[in-house]
Structure formats: C-alpha cells, structure tokens
JSON list of N, CA and C in Angstrom, two decimals:
[
{"chain": "G", "resi": 1, "resn": "UNK", "atom": "N", "xyz": [12.95, 8.90, -3.20]},
{"chain": "G", "resi": 1, "resn": "UNK", "atom": "CA", "xyz": [11.80, 8.88, -4.08]},
{"chain": "G", "resi": 1, "resn": "UNK", "atom": "C", "xyz": [11.41, 7.47, -4.49]},
{"chain": "G", "resi": 2, "resn": "UNK", "atom": "N", "xyz": [11.68, 6.51, -3.63]},
{"chain": "G", "resi": 2, "resn": "UNK", "atom": "CA", "xyz": [11.29, 5.13, -3.93]},
{"chain": "G", "resi": 2, "resn": "UNK", "atom": "C", "xyz": [9.81, 4.88, -3.68]},
{"chain": "G", "resi": 3, "resn": "UNK", "atom": "N", "xyz": [9.23, 5.64, -2.77]},
{"chain": "G", "resi": 3, "resn": "UNK", "atom": "CA", "xyz": [7.81, 5.47, -2.44]},
{"chain": "G", "resi": 3, "resn": "UNK", "atom": "C", "xyz": [7.08, 6.72, -2.90]},
{"chain": "G", "resi": 4, "resn": "UNK", "atom": "N", "xyz": [6.14, 6.54, -3.84]},
{"chain": "G", "resi": 4, "resn": "UNK", "atom": "CA", "xyz": [5.40, 7.68, -4.39]},
{"chain": "G", "resi": 4, "resn": "UNK", "atom": "C", "xyz": [4.40, 8.26, -3.39]},
{"chain": "G", "resi": 5, "resn": "UNK", "atom": "N", "xyz": [3.69, 7.37, -2.69]},
{"chain": "G", "resi": 5, "resn": "UNK", "atom": "CA", "xyz": [2.71, 7.80, -1.71]},
{"chain": "G", "resi": 5, "resn": "UNK", "atom": "C", "xyz": [2.31, 6.62, -0.84]},
{"chain": "G", "resi": 6, "resn": "UNK", "atom": "N", "xyz": [1.61, 6.93, 0.24]},
{"chain": "G", "resi": 6, "resn": "UNK", "atom": "CA", "xyz": [1.06, 5.90, 1.12]},
{"chain": "G", "resi": 6, "resn": "UNK", "atom": "C", "xyz": [-0.45, 5.97, 0.98]},
{"chain": "G", "resi": 7, "resn": "UNK", "atom": "N", "xyz": [-1.07, 4.82, 0.83]},
{"chain": "G", "resi": 7, "resn": "UNK", "atom": "CA", "xyz": [-2.52, 4.73, 0.72]},
{"chain": "G", "resi": 7, "resn": "UNK", "atom": "C", "xyz": [-3.09, 4.38, 2.09]},
{"chain": "G", "resi": 8, "resn": "UNK", "atom": "N", "xyz": [-4.16, 5.07, 2.48]},
{"chain": "G", "resi": 8, "resn": "UNK", "atom": "CA", "xyz": [-4.74, 4.83, 3.80]},
{"chain": "G", "resi": 8, "resn": "UNK", "atom": "C", "xyz": [-6.25, 5.04, 3.73]},
{"chain": "G", "resi": 9, "resn": "UNK", "atom": "N", "xyz": [-6.97, 4.35, 4.60]},
{"chain": "G", "resi": 9, "resn": "UNK", "atom": "CA", "xyz": [-8.43, 4.50, 4.69]},
{"chain": "G", "resi": 9, "resn": "UNK", "atom": "C", "xyz": [-8.85, 5.48, 5.78]},
{"chain": "G", "resi": 10, "resn": "UNK", "atom": "N", "xyz": [-7.92, 5.94, 6.60]},
{"chain": "G", "resi": 10, "resn": "UNK", "atom": "CA", "xyz": [-8.25, 6.80, 7.72]},
{"chain": "G", "resi": 10, "resn": "UNK", "atom": "C", "xyz": [-8.46, 8.24, 7.24]},
{"chain": "G", "resi": 11, "resn": "UNK", "atom": "N", "xyz": [-9.69, 8.75, 7.31]},
{"chain": "G", "resi": 11, "resn": "UNK", "atom": "CA", "xyz": [-9.97, 10.09, 6.78]},
{"chain": "G", "resi": 11, "resn": "UNK", "atom": "C", "xyz": [-9.05, 11.19, 7.32]},
{"chain": "G", "resi": 12, "resn": "UNK", "atom": "N", "xyz": [-8.68, 11.13, 8.59]},
{"chain": "G", "resi": 12, "resn": "UNK", "atom": "CA", "xyz": [-7.85, 12.18, 9.19]},
{"chain": "G", "resi": 12, "resn": "UNK", "atom": "C", "xyz": [-6.42, 12.18, 8.65]},
{"chain": "G", "resi": 13, "resn": "UNK", "atom": "N", "xyz": [-5.99, 11.12, 7.98]},
{"chain": "G", "resi": 13, "resn": "UNK", "atom": "CA", "xyz": [-4.63, 11.05, 7.45]},
{"chain": "G", "resi": 13, "resn": "UNK", "atom": "C", "xyz": [-4.53, 11.49, 5.99]},
{"chain": "G", "resi": 14, "resn": "UNK", "atom": "N", "xyz": [-5.64, 11.45, 5.28]},
{"chain": "G", "resi": 14, "resn": "UNK", "atom": "CA", "xyz": [-5.65, 11.76, 3.85]},
{"chain": "G", "resi": 14, "resn": "UNK", "atom": "C", "xyz": [-5.18, 13.20, 3.61]},
{"chain": "G", "resi": 15, "resn": "UNK", "atom": "N", "xyz": [-4.34, 13.38, 2.61]},
{"chain": "G", "resi": 15, "resn": "UNK", "atom": "CA", "xyz": [-3.77, 14.68, 2.23]},
{"chain": "G", "resi": 15, "resn": "UNK", "atom": "C", "xyz": [-2.81, 15.25, 3.26]},
{"chain": "G", "resi": 16, "resn": "UNK", "atom": "N", "xyz": [-2.30, 14.39, 4.12]},
{"chain": "G", "resi": 16, "resn": "UNK", "atom": "CA", "xyz": [-1.24, 14.78, 5.06]},
{"chain": "G", "resi": 16, "resn": "UNK", "atom": "C", "xyz": [0.06, 14.14, 4.55]},
{"chain": "G", "resi": 17, "resn": "UNK", "atom": "N", "xyz": [1.13, 14.25, 5.34]},
{"chain": "G", "resi": 17, "resn": "UNK", "atom": "CA", "xyz": [2.43, 13.70, 4.97]},
{"chain": "G", "resi": 17, "resn": "UNK", "atom": "C", "xyz": [3.01, 12.92, 6.14]},
{"chain": "G", "resi": 18, "resn": "UNK", "atom": "N", "xyz": [3.83, 11.93, 5.82]},
{"chain": "G", "resi": 18, "resn": "UNK", "atom": "CA", "xyz": [4.48, 11.17, 6.88]},
{"chain": "G", "resi": 18, "resn": "UNK", "atom": "C", "xyz": [5.55, 12.04, 7.54]},
{"chain": "G", "resi": 19, "resn": "UNK", "atom": "N", "xyz": [5.71, 11.91, 8.85]},
{"chain": "G", "resi": 19, "resn": "UNK", "atom": "CA", "xyz": [6.71, 12.72, 9.54]},
{"chain": "G", "resi": 19, "resn": "UNK", "atom": "C", "xyz": [8.13, 12.38, 9.08]},
{"chain": "G", "resi": 20, "resn": "UNK", "atom": "N", "xyz": [8.94, 13.39, 8.89]},
{"chain": "G", "resi": 20, "resn": "UNK", "atom": "CA", "xyz": [10.34, 13.18, 8.55]},
{"chain": "G", "resi": 20, "resn": "UNK", "atom": "C", "xyz": [10.62, 12.91, 7.09]},
{"chain": "G", "resi": 21, "resn": "UNK", "atom": "N", "xyz": [9.80, 12.09, 6.45]},
{"chain": "G", "resi": 21, "resn": "UNK", "atom": "CA", "xyz": [10.04, 11.73, 5.05]},
{"chain": "G", "resi": 21, "resn": "UNK", "atom": "C", "xyz": [9.15, 12.52, 4.08]},
{"chain": "G", "resi": 22, "resn": "UNK", "atom": "N", "xyz": [8.10, 13.10, 4.59]},
{"chain": "G", "resi": 22, "resn": "UNK", "atom": "CA", "xyz": [7.16, 13.91, 3.80]},
{"chain": "G", "resi": 22, "resn": "UNK", "atom": "C", "xyz": [6.58, 13.15, 2.60]},
{"chain": "G", "resi": 23, "resn": "UNK", "atom": "N", "xyz": [6.31, 11.87, 2.80]},
{"chain": "G", "resi": 23, "resn": "UNK", "atom": "CA", "xyz": [5.64, 11.08, 1.77]},
{"chain": "G", "resi": 23, "resn": "UNK", "atom": "C", "xyz": [4.14, 11.39, 1.87]},
{"chain": "G", "resi": 24, "resn": "UNK", "atom": "N", "xyz": [3.50, 11.75, 0.77]},
{"chain": "G", "resi": 24, "resn": "UNK", "atom": "CA", "xyz": [2.07, 12.09, 0.83]},
{"chain": "G", "resi": 24, "resn": "UNK", "atom": "C", "xyz": [1.22, 10.86, 1.15]},
{"chain": "G", "resi": 25, "resn": "UNK", "atom": "N", "xyz": [0.14, 11.11, 1.88]},
{"chain": "G", "resi": 25, "resn": "UNK", "atom": "CA", "xyz": [-0.83, 10.06, 2.21]},
{"chain": "G", "resi": 25, "resn": "UNK", "atom": "C", "xyz": [-2.08, 10.33, 1.38]},
{"chain": "G", "resi": 26, "resn": "UNK", "atom": "N", "xyz": [-2.44, 9.36, 0.55]},
{"chain": "G", "resi": 26, "resn": "UNK", "atom": "CA", "xyz": [-3.58, 9.51, -0.35]},
{"chain": "G", "resi": 26, "resn": "UNK", "atom": "C", "xyz": [-4.69, 8.52, 0.00]},
{"chain": "G", "resi": 27, "resn": "UNK", "atom": "N", "xyz": [-5.87, 8.81, -0.47]},
{"chain": "G", "resi": 27, "resn": "UNK", "atom": "CA", "xyz": [-7.03, 7.96, -0.23]},
{"chain": "G", "resi": 27, "resn": "UNK", "atom": "C", "xyz": [-6.87, 6.62, -0.95]},
{"chain": "G", "resi": 28, "resn": "UNK", "atom": "N", "xyz": [-7.45, 5.60, -0.38]},
{"chain": "G", "resi": 28, "resn": "UNK", "atom": "CA", "xyz": [-7.42, 4.25, -0.95]},
{"chain": "G", "resi": 28, "resn": "UNK", "atom": "C", "xyz": [-7.92, 4.25, -2.39]},
{"chain": "G", "resi": 29, "resn": "UNK", "atom": "N", "xyz": [-8.90, 5.07, -2.68]},
{"chain": "G", "resi": 29, "resn": "UNK", "atom": "CA", "xyz": [-9.46, 5.12, -4.03]},
{"chain": "G", "resi": 29, "resn": "UNK", "atom": "C", "xyz": [-8.41, 5.52, -5.07]},
{"chain": "G", "resi": 30, "resn": "UNK", "atom": "N", "xyz": [-7.46, 6.33, -4.68]},
{"chain": "G", "resi": 30, "resn": "UNK", "atom": "CA", "xyz": [-6.39, 6.71, -5.61]},
{"chain": "G", "resi": 30, "resn": "UNK", "atom": "C", "xyz": [-5.50, 5.52, -5.93]},
{"chain": "G", "resi": 31, "resn": "UNK", "atom": "N", "xyz": [-5.25, 4.68, -4.93]},
{"chain": "G", "resi": 31, "resn": "UNK", "atom": "CA", "xyz": [-4.48, 3.45, -5.17]},
{"chain": "G", "resi": 31, "resn": "UNK", "atom": "C", "xyz": [-5.22, 2.57, -6.17]},
{"chain": "G", "resi": 32, "resn": "UNK", "atom": "N", "xyz": [-6.52, 2.45, -6.01]},
{"chain": "G", "resi": 32, "resn": "UNK", "atom": "CA", "xyz": [-7.31, 1.60, -6.90]},
{"chain": "G", "resi": 32, "resn": "UNK", "atom": "C", "xyz": [-7.23, 2.07, -8.35]},
{"chain": "G", "resi": 33, "resn": "UNK", "atom": "N", "xyz": [-7.08, 3.36, -8.57]},
{"chain": "G", "resi": 33, "resn": "UNK", "atom": "CA", "xyz": [-7.03, 3.91, -9.93]},
{"chain": "G", "resi": 33, "resn": "UNK", "atom": "C", "xyz": [-5.62, 4.01, -10.49]},
{"chain": "G", "resi": 34, "resn": "UNK", "atom": "N", "xyz": [-4.61, 3.75, -9.66]},
{"chain": "G", "resi": 34, "resn": "UNK", "atom": "CA", "xyz": [-3.22, 4.01, -10.02]},
{"chain": "G", "resi": 34, "resn": "UNK", "atom": "C", "xyz": [-2.58, 2.95, -10.92]},
{"chain": "G", "resi": 35, "resn": "UNK", "atom": "N", "xyz": [-3.10, 1.75, -10.94]},
{"chain": "G", "resi": 35, "resn": "UNK", "atom": "CA", "xyz": [-2.51, 0.65, -11.71]},
{"chain": "G", "resi": 35, "resn": "UNK", "atom": "C", "xyz": [-1.07, 0.34, -11.31]},
{"chain": "G", "resi": 36, "resn": "UNK", "atom": "N", "xyz": [-0.79, 0.42, -10.02]},
{"chain": "G", "resi": 36, "resn": "UNK", "atom": "CA", "xyz": [0.55, 0.10, -9.51]},
{"chain": "G", "resi": 36, "resn": "UNK", "atom": "C", "xyz": [0.84, -1.38, -9.73]},
{"chain": "G", "resi": 37, "resn": "UNK", "atom": "N", "xyz": [2.10, -1.71, -9.93]},
{"chain": "G", "resi": 37, "resn": "UNK", "atom": "CA", "xyz": [2.49, -3.10, -10.12]},
{"chain": "G", "resi": 37, "resn": "UNK", "atom": "C", "xyz": [3.07, -3.69, -8.83]},
{"chain": "G", "resi": 38, "resn": "UNK", "atom": "N", "xyz": [3.77, -2.87, -8.06]},
{"chain": "G", "resi": 38, "resn": "UNK", "atom": "CA", "xyz": [4.36, -3.33, -6.80]},
{"chain": "G", "resi": 38, "resn": "UNK", "atom": "C", "xyz": [3.96, -2.37, -5.69]},
{"chain": "G", "resi": 39, "resn": "UNK", "atom": "N", "xyz": [3.55, -2.95, -4.57]},
{"chain": "G", "resi": 39, "resn": "UNK", "atom": "CA", "xyz": [3.09, -2.16, -3.43]},
{"chain": "G", "resi": 39, "resn": "UNK", "atom": "C", "xyz": [3.81, -2.65, -2.18]},
{"chain": "G", "resi": 40, "resn": "UNK", "atom": "N", "xyz": [4.40, -1.73, -1.44]},
{"chain": "G", "resi": 40, "resn": "UNK", "atom": "CA", "xyz": [5.03, -2.06, -0.17]},
{"chain": "G", "resi": 40, "resn": "UNK", "atom": "C", "xyz": [3.94, -2.10, 0.89]},
{"chain": "G", "resi": 41, "resn": "UNK", "atom": "N", "xyz": [3.73, -3.25, 1.48]},
{"chain": "G", "resi": 41, "resn": "UNK", "atom": "CA", "xyz": [2.68, -3.41, 2.48]},
{"chain": "G", "resi": 41, "resn": "UNK", "atom": "C", "xyz": [3.25, -3.05, 3.85]},
{"chain": "G", "resi": 42, "resn": "UNK", "atom": "N", "xyz": [2.94, -1.85, 4.32]},
{"chain": "G", "resi": 42, "resn": "UNK", "atom": "CA", "xyz": [3.43, -1.40, 5.62]},
{"chain": "G", "resi": 42, "resn": "UNK", "atom": "C", "xyz": [2.62, -2.00, 6.77]},
{"chain": "G", "resi": 43, "resn": "UNK", "atom": "N", "xyz": [1.34, -2.25, 6.53]},
{"chain": "G", "resi": 43, "resn": "UNK", "atom": "CA", "xyz": [0.47, -2.81, 7.57]},
{"chain": "G", "resi": 43, "resn": "UNK", "atom": "C", "xyz": [0.57, -4.34, 7.55]},
{"chain": "G", "resi": 44, "resn": "UNK", "atom": "N", "xyz": [1.79, -4.84, 7.77]},
{"chain": "G", "resi": 44, "resn": "UNK", "atom": "CA", "xyz": [2.05, -6.28, 7.68]},
{"chain": "G", "resi": 44, "resn": "UNK", "atom": "C", "xyz": [1.16, -7.09, 8.62]},
{"chain": "G", "resi": 45, "resn": "UNK", "atom": "N", "xyz": [0.74, -6.49, 9.73]},
{"chain": "G", "resi": 45, "resn": "UNK", "atom": "CA", "xyz": [-0.10, -7.21, 10.68]},
{"chain": "G", "resi": 45, "resn": "UNK", "atom": "C", "xyz": [-1.53, -7.40, 10.16]},
{"chain": "G", "resi": 46, "resn": "UNK", "atom": "N", "xyz": [-1.88, -6.77, 9.06]},
{"chain": "G", "resi": 46, "resn": "UNK", "atom": "CA", "xyz": [-3.20, -6.93, 8.43]},
{"chain": "G", "resi": 46, "resn": "UNK", "atom": "C", "xyz": [-3.08, -7.62, 7.07]},
{"chain": "G", "resi": 47, "resn": "UNK", "atom": "N", "xyz": [-1.99, -8.32, 6.86]},
{"chain": "G", "resi": 47, "resn": "UNK", "atom": "CA", "xyz": [-1.69, -8.95, 5.57]},
{"chain": "G", "resi": 47, "resn": "UNK", "atom": "C", "xyz": [-2.83, -9.84, 5.07]},
{"chain": "G", "resi": 48, "resn": "UNK", "atom": "N", "xyz": [-3.34, -10.72, 5.91]},
{"chain": "G", "resi": 48, "resn": "UNK", "atom": "CA", "xyz": [-4.40, -11.65, 5.46]},
{"chain": "G", "resi": 48, "resn": "UNK", "atom": "C", "xyz": [-5.61, -10.89, 4.94]},
{"chain": "G", "resi": 49, "resn": "UNK", "atom": "N", "xyz": [-6.05, -9.91, 5.71]},
{"chain": "G", "resi": 49, "resn": "UNK", "atom": "CA", "xyz": [-7.24, -9.15, 5.33]},
{"chain": "G", "resi": 49, "resn": "UNK", "atom": "C", "xyz": [-7.00, -8.35, 4.04]},
{"chain": "G", "resi": 50, "resn": "UNK", "atom": "N", "xyz": [-5.82, -7.75, 3.93]},
{"chain": "G", "resi": 50, "resn": "UNK", "atom": "CA", "xyz": [-5.51, -6.95, 2.75]},
{"chain": "G", "resi": 50, "resn": "UNK", "atom": "C", "xyz": [-5.40, -7.83, 1.52]},
{"chain": "G", "resi": 51, "resn": "UNK", "atom": "N", "xyz": [-4.75, -8.98, 1.64]},
{"chain": "G", "resi": 51, "resn": "UNK", "atom": "CA", "xyz": [-4.63, -9.90, 0.51]},
{"chain": "G", "resi": 51, "resn": "UNK", "atom": "C", "xyz": [-6.02, -10.36, 0.06]},
{"chain": "G", "resi": 52, "resn": "UNK", "atom": "N", "xyz": [-6.91, -10.64, 1.00]},
{"chain": "G", "resi": 52, "resn": "UNK", "atom": "CA", "xyz": [-8.27, -11.06, 0.65]},
{"chain": "G", "resi": 52, "resn": "UNK", "atom": "C", "xyz": [-9.01, -9.94, -0.07]},
{"chain": "G", "resi": 53, "resn": "UNK", "atom": "N", "xyz": [-8.84, -8.71, 0.41]},
{"chain": "G", "resi": 53, "resn": "UNK", "atom": "CA", "xyz": [-9.52, -7.56, -0.19]},
{"chain": "G", "resi": 53, "resn": "UNK", "atom": "C", "xyz": [-8.96, -7.24, -1.58]},
{"chain": "G", "resi": 54, "resn": "UNK", "atom": "N", "xyz": [-7.69, -7.50, -1.79]},
{"chain": "G", "resi": 54, "resn": "UNK", "atom": "CA", "xyz": [-7.02, -7.12, -3.03]},
{"chain": "G", "resi": 54, "resn": "UNK", "atom": "C", "xyz": [-6.80, -8.30, -3.98]},
{"chain": "G", "resi": 55, "resn": "UNK", "atom": "N", "xyz": [-7.75, -9.23, -4.02]},
{"chain": "G", "resi": 55, "resn": "UNK", "atom": "CA", "xyz": [-7.64, -10.38, -4.92]},
{"chain": "G", "resi": 55, "resn": "UNK", "atom": "C", "xyz": [-7.51, -9.95, -6.39]},
{"chain": "G", "resi": 56, "resn": "UNK", "atom": "N", "xyz": [-8.28, -8.95, -6.79]},
{"chain": "G", "resi": 56, "resn": "UNK", "atom": "CA", "xyz": [-8.24, -8.48, -8.18]},
{"chain": "G", "resi": 56, "resn": "UNK", "atom": "C", "xyz": [-6.88, -7.88, -8.52]},
{"chain": "G", "resi": 57, "resn": "UNK", "atom": "N", "xyz": [-6.32, -7.10, -7.60]},
{"chain": "G", "resi": 57, "resn": "UNK", "atom": "CA", "xyz": [-5.00, -6.51, -7.80]},
{"chain": "G", "resi": 57, "resn": "UNK", "atom": "C", "xyz": [-3.96, -7.60, -8.03]},
{"chain": "G", "resi": 58, "resn": "UNK", "atom": "N", "xyz": [-3.99, -8.62, -7.21]},
{"chain": "G", "resi": 58, "resn": "UNK", "atom": "CA", "xyz": [-3.02, -9.70, -7.33]},
{"chain": "G", "resi": 58, "resn": "UNK", "atom": "C", "xyz": [-3.29, -10.53, -8.58]},
{"chain": "G", "resi": 59, "resn": "UNK", "atom": "N", "xyz": [-4.55, -10.76, -8.90]},
{"chain": "G", "resi": 59, "resn": "UNK", "atom": "CA", "xyz": [-4.89, -11.56, -10.09]},
{"chain": "G", "resi": 59, "resn": "UNK", "atom": "C", "xyz": [-4.46, -10.87, -11.38]},
{"chain": "G", "resi": 60, "resn": "UNK", "atom": "N", "xyz": [-4.40, -9.54, -11.36]},
{"chain": "G", "resi": 60, "resn": "UNK", "atom": "CA", "xyz": [-3.99, -8.80, -12.55]},
{"chain": "G", "resi": 60, "resn": "UNK", "atom": "C", "xyz": [-2.47, -8.61, -12.63]},
{"chain": "G", "resi": 61, "resn": "UNK", "atom": "N", "xyz": [-1.75, -9.29, -11.75]},
{"chain": "G", "resi": 61, "resn": "UNK", "atom": "CA", "xyz": [-0.29, -9.23, -11.81]},
{"chain": "G", "resi": 61, "resn": "UNK", "atom": "C", "xyz": [0.36, -8.34, -10.78]},
{"chain": "G", "resi": 62, "resn": "UNK", "atom": "N", "xyz": [-0.44, -7.64, -9.98]},
{"chain": "G", "resi": 62, "resn": "UNK", "atom": "CA", "xyz": [0.10, -6.78, -8.93]},
{"chain": "G", "resi": 62, "resn": "UNK", "atom": "C", "xyz": [0.75, -7.62, -7.83]},
{"chain": "G", "resi": 63, "resn": "UNK", "atom": "N", "xyz": [1.81, -7.10, -7.26]},
{"chain": "G", "resi": 63, "resn": "UNK", "atom": "CA", "xyz": [2.55, -7.82, -6.22]},
{"chain": "G", "resi": 63, "resn": "UNK", "atom": "C", "xyz": [2.73, -6.95, -4.99]},
{"chain": "G", "resi": 64, "resn": "UNK", "atom": "N", "xyz": [2.63, -7.59, -3.84]},
{"chain": "G", "resi": 64, "resn": "UNK", "atom": "CA", "xyz": [2.90, -6.92, -2.57]},
{"chain": "G", "resi": 64, "resn": "UNK", "atom": "C", "xyz": [4.31, -7.26, -2.12]},
{"chain": "G", "resi": 65, "resn": "UNK", "atom": "N", "xyz": [4.99, -6.26, -1.59]},
{"chain": "G", "resi": 65, "resn": "UNK", "atom": "CA", "xyz": [6.29, -6.46, -0.97]},
{"chain": "G", "resi": 65, "resn": "UNK", "atom": "C", "xyz": [6.05, -6.39, 0.53]},
{"chain": "G", "resi": 66, "resn": "UNK", "atom": "N", "xyz": [6.32, -7.48, 1.22]},
{"chain": "G", "resi": 66, "resn": "UNK", "atom": "CA", "xyz": [6.20, -7.51, 2.68]},
{"chain": "G", "resi": 66, "resn": "UNK", "atom": "C", "xyz": [7.60, -7.58, 3.27]},
{"chain": "G", "resi": 67, "resn": "UNK", "atom": "N", "xyz": [7.74, -7.13, 4.50]},
{"chain": "G", "resi": 67, "resn": "UNK", "atom": "CA", "xyz": [9.07, -7.06, 5.10]},
{"chain": "G", "resi": 67, "resn": "UNK", "atom": "C", "xyz": [9.17, -7.71, 6.47]},
{"chain": "G", "resi": 68, "resn": "UNK", "atom": "N", "xyz": [8.10, -8.31, 6.94]},
{"chain": "G", "resi": 68, "resn": "UNK", "atom": "CA", "xyz": [8.14, -8.95, 8.25]},
{"chain": "G", "resi": 68, "resn": "UNK", "atom": "C", "xyz": [7.48, -10.31, 8.18]},
{"chain": "G", "resi": 69, "resn": "UNK", "atom": "N", "xyz": [8.09, -11.33, 8.64]},
{"chain": "G", "resi": 69, "resn": "UNK", "atom": "CA", "xyz": [9.38, -11.41, 9.35]},
{"chain": "G", "resi": 69, "resn": "UNK", "atom": "C", "xyz": [10.59, -11.35, 8.42]},
{"chain": "G", "resi": 70, "resn": "UNK", "atom": "N", "xyz": [10.36, -11.42, 7.08]},
{"chain": "G", "resi": 70, "resn": "UNK", "atom": "CA", "xyz": [11.46, -11.28, 6.12]},
{"chain": "G", "resi": 70, "resn": "UNK", "atom": "C", "xyz": [10.91, -10.62, 4.86]},
{"chain": "G", "resi": 71, "resn": "UNK", "atom": "N", "xyz": [11.79, -10.09, 4.04]},
{"chain": "G", "resi": 71, "resn": "UNK", "atom": "CA", "xyz": [11.35, -9.43, 2.80]},
{"chain": "G", "resi": 71, "resn": "UNK", "atom": "C", "xyz": [10.91, -10.48, 1.79]},
{"chain": "G", "resi": 72, "resn": "UNK", "atom": "N", "xyz": [9.68, -10.32, 1.28]},
{"chain": "G", "resi": 72, "resn": "UNK", "atom": "CA", "xyz": [9.11, -11.25, 0.31]},
{"chain": "G", "resi": 72, "resn": "UNK", "atom": "C", "xyz": [8.30, -10.44, -0.70]},
{"chain": "G", "resi": 73, "resn": "UNK", "atom": "N", "xyz": [8.38, -10.81, -1.97]},
{"chain": "G", "resi": 73, "resn": "UNK", "atom": "CA", "xyz": [7.51, -10.24, -3.00]},
{"chain": "G", "resi": 73, "resn": "UNK", "atom": "C", "xyz": [6.52, -11.32, -3.39]},
{"chain": "G", "resi": 74, "resn": "UNK", "atom": "N", "xyz": [5.25, -11.05, -3.13]},
{"chain": "G", "resi": 74, "resn": "UNK", "atom": "CA", "xyz": [4.23, -12.07, -3.40]},
{"chain": "G", "resi": 74, "resn": "UNK", "atom": "C", "xyz": [2.97, -11.47, -3.99]}
]
C-alpha cells in the first residue's frame, strides 16, 4: 500500500488496474486535485517534459521521486 494510485493521460487506462499489483489508474485531473507531496515518477524517460509541465507542483513543495539511473528525490 505504498502507492495509492497511478496517474495517466491515456483514456483507455483510466479506471483500470495495474497487472499483478492491482494499483488503480486514475485520470491526471485527480492527481491535480490530490495535493500529493511526493510522487513516484514511473515515466522517467519523460522527466524533462513532466518537470516542465509540473512547475506549480514543484514550486508548492511537491517532490518527484525518480529511480533511473539512481533513486533521487527532487
């Protein structure tokens, strides 16, 4: 229960679950309303774009946890 949900923009994934772990996949808009403080960034290959898009989240104290090539909280 370390991960509450996964946020995704892909309409076909919303309201589904991840295989094996059954973590719910929610719409990006729910993440925006959630006021999360720490977010595990699974799409590490899109880090630059996501960081640029989420300037307000980071400016308000939100932090991303990345894991590739090493674990970093930024």
